[in-house]
Short mmCIF file of C-alpha atoms in Angstrom, two decimals:
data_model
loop_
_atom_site.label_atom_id
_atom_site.label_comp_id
_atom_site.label_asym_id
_atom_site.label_seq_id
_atom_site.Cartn_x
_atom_site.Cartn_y
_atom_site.Cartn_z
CA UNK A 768 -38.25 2.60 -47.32
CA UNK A 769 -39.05 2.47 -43.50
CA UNK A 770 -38.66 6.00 -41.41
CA UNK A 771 -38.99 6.04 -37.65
CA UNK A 772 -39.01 9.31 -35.64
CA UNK A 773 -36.20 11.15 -34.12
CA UNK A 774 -36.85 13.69 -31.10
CA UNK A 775 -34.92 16.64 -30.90
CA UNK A 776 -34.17 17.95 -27.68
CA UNK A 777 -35.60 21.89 -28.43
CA UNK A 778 -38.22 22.14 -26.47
CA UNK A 779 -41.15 24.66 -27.46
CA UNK A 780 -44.19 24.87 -25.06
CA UNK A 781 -43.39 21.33 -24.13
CA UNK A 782 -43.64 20.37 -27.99
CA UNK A 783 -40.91 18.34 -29.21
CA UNK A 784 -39.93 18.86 -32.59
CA UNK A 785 -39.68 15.47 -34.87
CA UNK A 786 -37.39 14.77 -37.93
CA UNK A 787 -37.70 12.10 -40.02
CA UNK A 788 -34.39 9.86 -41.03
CA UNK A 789 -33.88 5.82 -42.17
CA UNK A 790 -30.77 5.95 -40.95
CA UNK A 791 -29.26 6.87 -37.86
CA UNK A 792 -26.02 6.87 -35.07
CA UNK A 793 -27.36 7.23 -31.22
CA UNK A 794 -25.28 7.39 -28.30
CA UNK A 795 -26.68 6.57 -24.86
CA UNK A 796 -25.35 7.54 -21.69
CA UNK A 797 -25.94 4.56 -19.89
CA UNK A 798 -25.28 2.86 -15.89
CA UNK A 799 -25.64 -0.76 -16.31
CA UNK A 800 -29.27 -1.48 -18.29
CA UNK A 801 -30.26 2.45 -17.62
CA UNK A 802 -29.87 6.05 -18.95
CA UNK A 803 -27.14 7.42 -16.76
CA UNK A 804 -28.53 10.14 -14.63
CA UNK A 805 -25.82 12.58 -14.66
CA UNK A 806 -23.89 12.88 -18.15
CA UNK A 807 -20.79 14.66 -16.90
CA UNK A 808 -19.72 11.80 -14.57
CA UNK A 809 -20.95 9.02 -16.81
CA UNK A 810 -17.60 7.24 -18.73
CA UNK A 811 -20.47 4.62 -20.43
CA UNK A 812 -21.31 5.42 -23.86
CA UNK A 813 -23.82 2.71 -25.99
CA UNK A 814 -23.75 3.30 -29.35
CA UNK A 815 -26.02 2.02 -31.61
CA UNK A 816 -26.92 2.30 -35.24
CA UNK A 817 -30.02 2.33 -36.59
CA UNK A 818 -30.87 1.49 -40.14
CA UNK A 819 -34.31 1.28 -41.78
CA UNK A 820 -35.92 1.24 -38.36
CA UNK A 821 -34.05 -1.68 -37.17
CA UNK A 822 -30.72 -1.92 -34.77
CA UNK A 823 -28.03 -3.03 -37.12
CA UNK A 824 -24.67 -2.54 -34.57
CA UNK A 825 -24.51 -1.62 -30.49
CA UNK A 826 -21.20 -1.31 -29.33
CA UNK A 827 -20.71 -0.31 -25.42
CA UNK A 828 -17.52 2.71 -25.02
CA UNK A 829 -15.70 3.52 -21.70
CA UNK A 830 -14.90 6.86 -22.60
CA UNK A 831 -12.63 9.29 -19.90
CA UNK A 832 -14.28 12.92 -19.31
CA UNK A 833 -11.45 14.41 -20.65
CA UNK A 834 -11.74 13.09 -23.85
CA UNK A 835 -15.27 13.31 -24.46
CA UNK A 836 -15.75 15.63 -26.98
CA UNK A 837 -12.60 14.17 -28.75
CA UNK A 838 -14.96 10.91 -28.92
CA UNK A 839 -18.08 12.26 -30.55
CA UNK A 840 -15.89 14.10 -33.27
CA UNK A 841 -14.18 10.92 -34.18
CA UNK A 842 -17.45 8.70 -33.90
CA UNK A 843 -20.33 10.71 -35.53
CA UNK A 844 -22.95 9.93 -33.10
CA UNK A 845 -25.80 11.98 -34.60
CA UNK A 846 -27.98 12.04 -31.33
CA UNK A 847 -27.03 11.66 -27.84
CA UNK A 848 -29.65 10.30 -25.07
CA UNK A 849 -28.47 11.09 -21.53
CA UNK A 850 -29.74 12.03 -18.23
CA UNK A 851 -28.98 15.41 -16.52
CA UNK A 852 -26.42 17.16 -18.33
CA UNK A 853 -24.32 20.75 -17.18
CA UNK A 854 -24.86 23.59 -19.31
CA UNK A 855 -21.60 24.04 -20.21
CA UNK A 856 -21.27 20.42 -21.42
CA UNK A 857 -24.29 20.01 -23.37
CA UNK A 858 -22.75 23.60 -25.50
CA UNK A 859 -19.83 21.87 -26.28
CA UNK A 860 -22.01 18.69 -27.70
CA UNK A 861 -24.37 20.52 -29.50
CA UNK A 862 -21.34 21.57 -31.96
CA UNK A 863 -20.93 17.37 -32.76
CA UNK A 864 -24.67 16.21 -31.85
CA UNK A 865 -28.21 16.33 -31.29
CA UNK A 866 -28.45 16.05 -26.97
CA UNK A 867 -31.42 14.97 -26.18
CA UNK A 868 -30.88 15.44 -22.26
CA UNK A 869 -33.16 14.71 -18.74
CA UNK A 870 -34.35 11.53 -19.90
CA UNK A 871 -34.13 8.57 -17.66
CA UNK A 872 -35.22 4.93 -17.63
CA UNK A 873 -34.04 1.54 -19.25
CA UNK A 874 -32.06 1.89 -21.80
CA UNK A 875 -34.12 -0.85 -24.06
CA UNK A 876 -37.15 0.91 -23.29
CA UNK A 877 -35.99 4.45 -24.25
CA UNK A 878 -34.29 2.13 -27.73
CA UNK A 879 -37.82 0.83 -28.22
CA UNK A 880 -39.44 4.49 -28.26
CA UNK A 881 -37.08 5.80 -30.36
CA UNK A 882 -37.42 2.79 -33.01
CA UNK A 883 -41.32 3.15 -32.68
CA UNK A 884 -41.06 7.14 -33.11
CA UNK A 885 -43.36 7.48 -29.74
CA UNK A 886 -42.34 10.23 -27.88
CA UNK A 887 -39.63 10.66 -25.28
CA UNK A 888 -41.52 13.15 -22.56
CA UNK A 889 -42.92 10.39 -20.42
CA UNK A 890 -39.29 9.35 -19.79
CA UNK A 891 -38.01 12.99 -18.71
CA UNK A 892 -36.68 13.39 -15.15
CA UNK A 893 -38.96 14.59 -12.57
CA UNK A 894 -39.58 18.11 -12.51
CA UNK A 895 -38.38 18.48 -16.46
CA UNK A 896 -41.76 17.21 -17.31
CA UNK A 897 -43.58 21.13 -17.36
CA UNK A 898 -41.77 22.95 -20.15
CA UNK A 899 -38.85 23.05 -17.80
CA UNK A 900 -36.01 22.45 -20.23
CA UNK A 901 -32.98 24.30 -19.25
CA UNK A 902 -34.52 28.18 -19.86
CA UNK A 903 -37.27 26.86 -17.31
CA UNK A 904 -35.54 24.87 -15.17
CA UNK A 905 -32.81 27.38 -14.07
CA UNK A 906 -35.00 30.50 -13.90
CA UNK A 907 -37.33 28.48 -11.31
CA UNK A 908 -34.06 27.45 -9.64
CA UNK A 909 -34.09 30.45 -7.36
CA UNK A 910 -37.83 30.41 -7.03
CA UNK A 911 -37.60 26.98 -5.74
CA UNK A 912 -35.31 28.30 -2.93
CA UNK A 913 -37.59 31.09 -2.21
CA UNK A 914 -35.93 34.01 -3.76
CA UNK A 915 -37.72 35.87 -6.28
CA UNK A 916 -35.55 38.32 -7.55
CA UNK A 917 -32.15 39.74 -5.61
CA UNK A 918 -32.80 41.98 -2.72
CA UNK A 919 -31.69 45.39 -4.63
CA UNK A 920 -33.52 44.75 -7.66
CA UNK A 921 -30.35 45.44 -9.50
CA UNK A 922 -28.21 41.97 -9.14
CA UNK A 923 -25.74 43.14 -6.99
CA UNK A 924 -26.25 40.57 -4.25
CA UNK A 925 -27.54 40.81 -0.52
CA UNK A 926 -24.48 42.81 0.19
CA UNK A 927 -23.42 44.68 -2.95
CA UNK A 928 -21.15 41.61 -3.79
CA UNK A 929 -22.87 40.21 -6.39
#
């Protein structure tokens, strides 16, 4: 029996954790022939199952924002590839799926990694690529904009207003 390489999307010191399966249901967020780069106002979702290493079905969805969660209940995607991704969103997934999130590229190149178990990190976003996953990425937020830590010291704001 054939087993590829599934990436989760925990990130640990820019270590992605693996899991091995021979079967497997992965949505993509796609735009056209690439990862769409932001999830929440994406309505293209590629799903394609994966058997023994080797694409067995791809069916393209235009799924409605609205009903998006209702969508990944009814159609056990196990993993879900996708671009940028809100916080609140990729919660909500996590409940149905495995989100595998700030990857971009061609979709058939990202499908080729996957089948070949090579890693996903080359494809991340720019500025995901340095252990920047979500805990990193927002805390440098404000650094980024020059504020290190609120005026007061005690998060009430500039102004008291938080």
């Amino acid at each position: 029996m054939t087993l590829y390489v599934i990436l989760y999307s925990i990130v640990n010191d820019t270590k992605i954790s693996i899991e091995r399966k021979n079967s497997l249901k992965v949505g993509l967020s796609v735009y056209g022939e690439i990862i769409a780069p932001v999830f929440d106002s994406s309505s293209n979702i590629e799903i394609i199952e994966i058997n023994n290493g080797e694409v067995t079905s791809r069916k393209l969805y235009t799924v409605d924002q609205a009903d998006i969660l209702d969508f990944f209940l009814k159609s056990s995607i196990e993993v879900l590839i996708c671009g940028a991704i809100s916080r609140q969103l990729e919660s909500q997934l996590s409940a149905y799926t495995r989100v595998i999130s700030f990857i971009c590229g061609n979709k058939e190149e990202v499908l080729s990694r996957l089948l070949r178990g090579w890693n996903l990190t080359d494809l991340l976003m720019p500025g995901c690529r340095q252990n920047r996953f979500r805990k990193g990425c927002i805390a440098k937020n404000n650094i980024s904009k020059g504020v290190i830590r609120m005026p007061r010291g005690d998060g009430t704001g500039p102004m008291g207003s938080g």
